[in-house]
Coordinates of C-alpha atoms in Angstrom, one line a residue:
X27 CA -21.1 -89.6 6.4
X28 CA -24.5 -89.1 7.8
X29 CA -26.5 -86.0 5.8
X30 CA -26.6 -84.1 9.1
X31 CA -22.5 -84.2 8.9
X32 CA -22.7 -83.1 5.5
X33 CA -25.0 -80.4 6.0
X34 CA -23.0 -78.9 9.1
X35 CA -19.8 -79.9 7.0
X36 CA -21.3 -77.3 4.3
X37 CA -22.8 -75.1 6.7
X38 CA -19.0 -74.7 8.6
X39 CA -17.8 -73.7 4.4
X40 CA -20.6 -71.4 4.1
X41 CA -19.8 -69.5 7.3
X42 CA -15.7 -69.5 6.9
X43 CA -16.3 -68.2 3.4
X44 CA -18.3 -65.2 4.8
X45 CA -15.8 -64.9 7.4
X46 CA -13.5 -64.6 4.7
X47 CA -15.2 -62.2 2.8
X48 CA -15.5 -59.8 6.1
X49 CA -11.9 -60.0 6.7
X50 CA -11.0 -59.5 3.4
X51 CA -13.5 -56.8 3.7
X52 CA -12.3 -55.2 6.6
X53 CA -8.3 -55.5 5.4
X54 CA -9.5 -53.1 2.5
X55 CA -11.4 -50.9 4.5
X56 CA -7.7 -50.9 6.9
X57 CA -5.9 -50.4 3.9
X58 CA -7.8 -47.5 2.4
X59 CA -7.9 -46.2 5.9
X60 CA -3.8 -46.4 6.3
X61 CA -3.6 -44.5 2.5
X62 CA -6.1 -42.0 3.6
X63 CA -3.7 -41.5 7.0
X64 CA -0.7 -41.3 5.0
X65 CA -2.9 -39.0 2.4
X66 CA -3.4 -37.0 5.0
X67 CA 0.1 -36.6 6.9
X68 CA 1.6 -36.1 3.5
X69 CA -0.8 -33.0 2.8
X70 CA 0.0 -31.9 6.2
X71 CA 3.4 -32.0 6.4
X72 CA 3.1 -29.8 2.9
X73 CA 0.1 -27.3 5.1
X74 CA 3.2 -27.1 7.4
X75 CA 5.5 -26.5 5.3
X76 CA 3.6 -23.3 3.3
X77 CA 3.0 -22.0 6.6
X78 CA 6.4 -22.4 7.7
X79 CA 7.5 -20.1 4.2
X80 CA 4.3 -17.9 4.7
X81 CA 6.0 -17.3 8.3
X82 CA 9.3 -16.4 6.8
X83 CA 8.2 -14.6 3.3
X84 CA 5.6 -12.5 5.9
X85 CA 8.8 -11.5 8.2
X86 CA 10.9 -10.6 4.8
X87 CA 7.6 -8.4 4.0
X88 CA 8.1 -6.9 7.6
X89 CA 11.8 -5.9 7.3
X90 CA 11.2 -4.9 3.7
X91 CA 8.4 -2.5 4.9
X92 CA 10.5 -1.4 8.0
X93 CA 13.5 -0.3 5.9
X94 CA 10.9 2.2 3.6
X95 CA 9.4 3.6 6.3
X96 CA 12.6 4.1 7.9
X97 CA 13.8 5.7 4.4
X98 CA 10.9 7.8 4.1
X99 CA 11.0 9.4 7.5
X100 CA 14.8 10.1 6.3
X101 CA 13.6 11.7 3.5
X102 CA 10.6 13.2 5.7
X103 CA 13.0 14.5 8.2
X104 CA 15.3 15.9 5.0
X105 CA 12.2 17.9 3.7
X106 CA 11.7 19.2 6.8
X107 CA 14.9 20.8 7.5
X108 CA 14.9 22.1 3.9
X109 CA 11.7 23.7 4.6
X110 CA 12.7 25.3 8.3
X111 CA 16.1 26.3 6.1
X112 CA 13.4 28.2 3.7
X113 CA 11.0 29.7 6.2
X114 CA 14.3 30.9 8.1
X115 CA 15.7 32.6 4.6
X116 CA 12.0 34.0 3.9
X117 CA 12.1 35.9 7.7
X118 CA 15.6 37.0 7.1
X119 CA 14.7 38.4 3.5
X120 CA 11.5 40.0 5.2
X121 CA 13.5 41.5 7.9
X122 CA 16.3 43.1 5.2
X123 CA 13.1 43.8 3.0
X124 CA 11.6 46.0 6.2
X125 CA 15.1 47.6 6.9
X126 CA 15.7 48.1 3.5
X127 CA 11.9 49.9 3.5
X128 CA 12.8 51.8 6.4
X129 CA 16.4 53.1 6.2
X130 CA 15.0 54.4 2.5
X131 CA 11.9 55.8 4.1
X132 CA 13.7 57.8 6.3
X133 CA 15.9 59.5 3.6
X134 CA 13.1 60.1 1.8
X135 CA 11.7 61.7 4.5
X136 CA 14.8 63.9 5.2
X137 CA 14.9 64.5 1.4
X138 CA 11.0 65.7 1.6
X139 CA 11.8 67.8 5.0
X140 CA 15.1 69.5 3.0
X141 CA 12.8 70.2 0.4
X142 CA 10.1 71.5 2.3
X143 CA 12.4 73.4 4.4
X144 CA 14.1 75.1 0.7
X145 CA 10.0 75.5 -0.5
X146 CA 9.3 77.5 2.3
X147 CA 12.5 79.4 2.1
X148 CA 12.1 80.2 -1.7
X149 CA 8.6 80.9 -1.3
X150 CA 9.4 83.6 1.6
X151 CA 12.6 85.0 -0.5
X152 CA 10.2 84.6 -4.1
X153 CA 7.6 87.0 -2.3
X154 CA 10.3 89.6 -2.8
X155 CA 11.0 88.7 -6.2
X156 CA 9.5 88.8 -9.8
X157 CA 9.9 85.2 -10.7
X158 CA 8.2 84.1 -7.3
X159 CA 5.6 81.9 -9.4
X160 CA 8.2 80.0 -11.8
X161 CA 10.3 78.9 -8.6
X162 CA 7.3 77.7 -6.5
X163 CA 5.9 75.7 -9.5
X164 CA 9.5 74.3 -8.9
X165 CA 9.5 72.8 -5.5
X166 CA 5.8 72.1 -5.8
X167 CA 7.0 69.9 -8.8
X168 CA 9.6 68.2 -7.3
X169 CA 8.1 67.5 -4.1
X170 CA 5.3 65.9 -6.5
X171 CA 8.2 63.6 -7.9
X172 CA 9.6 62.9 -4.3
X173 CA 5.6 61.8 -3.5
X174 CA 5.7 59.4 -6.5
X175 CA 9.0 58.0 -5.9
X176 CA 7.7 57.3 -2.3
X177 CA 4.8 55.8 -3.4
X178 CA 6.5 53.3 -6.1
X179 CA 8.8 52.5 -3.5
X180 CA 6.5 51.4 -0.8
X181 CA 4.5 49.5 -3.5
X182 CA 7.9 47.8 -4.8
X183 CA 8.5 47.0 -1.1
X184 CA 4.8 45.4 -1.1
X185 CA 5.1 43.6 -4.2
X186 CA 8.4 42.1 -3.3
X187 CA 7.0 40.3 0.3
X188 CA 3.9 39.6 -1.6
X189 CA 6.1 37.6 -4.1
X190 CA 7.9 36.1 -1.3
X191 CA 5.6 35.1 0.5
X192 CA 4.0 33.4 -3.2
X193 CA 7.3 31.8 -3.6
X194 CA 7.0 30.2 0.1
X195 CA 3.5 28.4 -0.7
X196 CA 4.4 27.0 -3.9
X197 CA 7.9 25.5 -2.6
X198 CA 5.6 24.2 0.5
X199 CA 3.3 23.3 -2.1
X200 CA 6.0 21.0 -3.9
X201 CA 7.3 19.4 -0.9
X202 CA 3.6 18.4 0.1
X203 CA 3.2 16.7 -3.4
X204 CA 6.9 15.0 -2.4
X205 CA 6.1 13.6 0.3
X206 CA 2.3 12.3 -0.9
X207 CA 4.8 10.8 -3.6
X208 CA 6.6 8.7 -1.6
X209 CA 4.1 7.5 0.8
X210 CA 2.1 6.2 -2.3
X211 CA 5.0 4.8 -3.7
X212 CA 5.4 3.1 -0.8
X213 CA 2.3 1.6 -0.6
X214 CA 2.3 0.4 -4.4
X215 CA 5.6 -1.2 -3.1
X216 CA 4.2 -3.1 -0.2
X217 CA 0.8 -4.2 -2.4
X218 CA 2.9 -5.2 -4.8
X219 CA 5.6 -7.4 -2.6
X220 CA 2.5 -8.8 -0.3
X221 CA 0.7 -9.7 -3.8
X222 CA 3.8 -12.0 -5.2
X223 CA 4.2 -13.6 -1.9
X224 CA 0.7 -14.2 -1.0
X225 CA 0.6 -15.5 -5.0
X226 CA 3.5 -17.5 -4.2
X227 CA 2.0 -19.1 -1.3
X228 CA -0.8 -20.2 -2.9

């Protein structure tokens, strides 16, 4: 064998080994490629999977949140009745209160008239007599007292609306803080459920 034969024999050996070394090369490079691919199908089947749940634990959230609201308005709508139920007592305590007022005014009234009427009467018939002073002192006195008894009365009546109507803003008062209740409540609920799921998730 000639040395050019040789050398071309050599040169042939030199280049399959690089050829060799490319393919063997590029085979890793496919191979790492393929684990990478499957790498990345197996991370996004699991991305599909957590979204699927997300999906389903976020519609669970949903109906969860639908069914306290729904019980709140319940409630809401409970309140609400209970409150027309006191305003309608209050007017129909106000309206016995004024009739009450009224129908008492008006025989205190007569009462005051009769005694007027028997004042005026004693004082002409204690012209005539001796003890003219000691009788008008009477009547004066006890149309004082019906005076006073008016007054208290009409300040009883006046204290008695003013304490209904007291008793109306607190209980209005109370449902207020009721209802502020449950709507917090709820909320705390919903942060709550959204925070487990969302930790869940995760």
């Amino acid at each position: 064998m000639s040395k050019k034969e040789a050398a071309e024999k050599t040169l042939d050996e030199v280049t399959a080994e690089v050829y060799e070394a490319k393919v063997r090369d590029l085979l890793e490079k496919l191979q790492r490629y393929k684990d990478k691919c499957e790498l990345l199908l197996s991370e996004n089947d699991a991305l599909t999977k957590a979204q699927t749940k997300f999906s389903y634990d976020k519609q669970d959230i949903v109906e969860f949140l639908n069914i306290k609201v729904h019980e709140h308005e319940e409630h809401i709508t409970q309140l609400e009745s209970k409150l027309s139920d006191l305003e309608e007592a209050k007017r129909d305590q106000e309206l016995k209160a004024k009739s009450d007022f009224e129908a008492a005014t008006l025989e205190w009234k007569s009462e005051l008239d009769q005694c007027q009427t028997q004042s005026a009467r004693y004082k002409a018939e204690l012209d005539q007599l001796s003890d003219f002073k000691e009788r008008k002192e009477d009547m004066e006195n006890q149309l004082r007292r019906a005076l006073v008894a008016l007054e208290v009365k009409e300040k009883e009546y006046k204290d008695s609306i003013h304490s209904m109507e007291r008793k109306m803003l607190q209980d209005k008062s109370q449902m207020k803080k009721e209802m502020l209740q449950k709507v917090n409540e709820a909320v705390a609920n919903f942060r709550r459920v959204a925070d487990q799921q969302m930790a869940e998730v995760s």
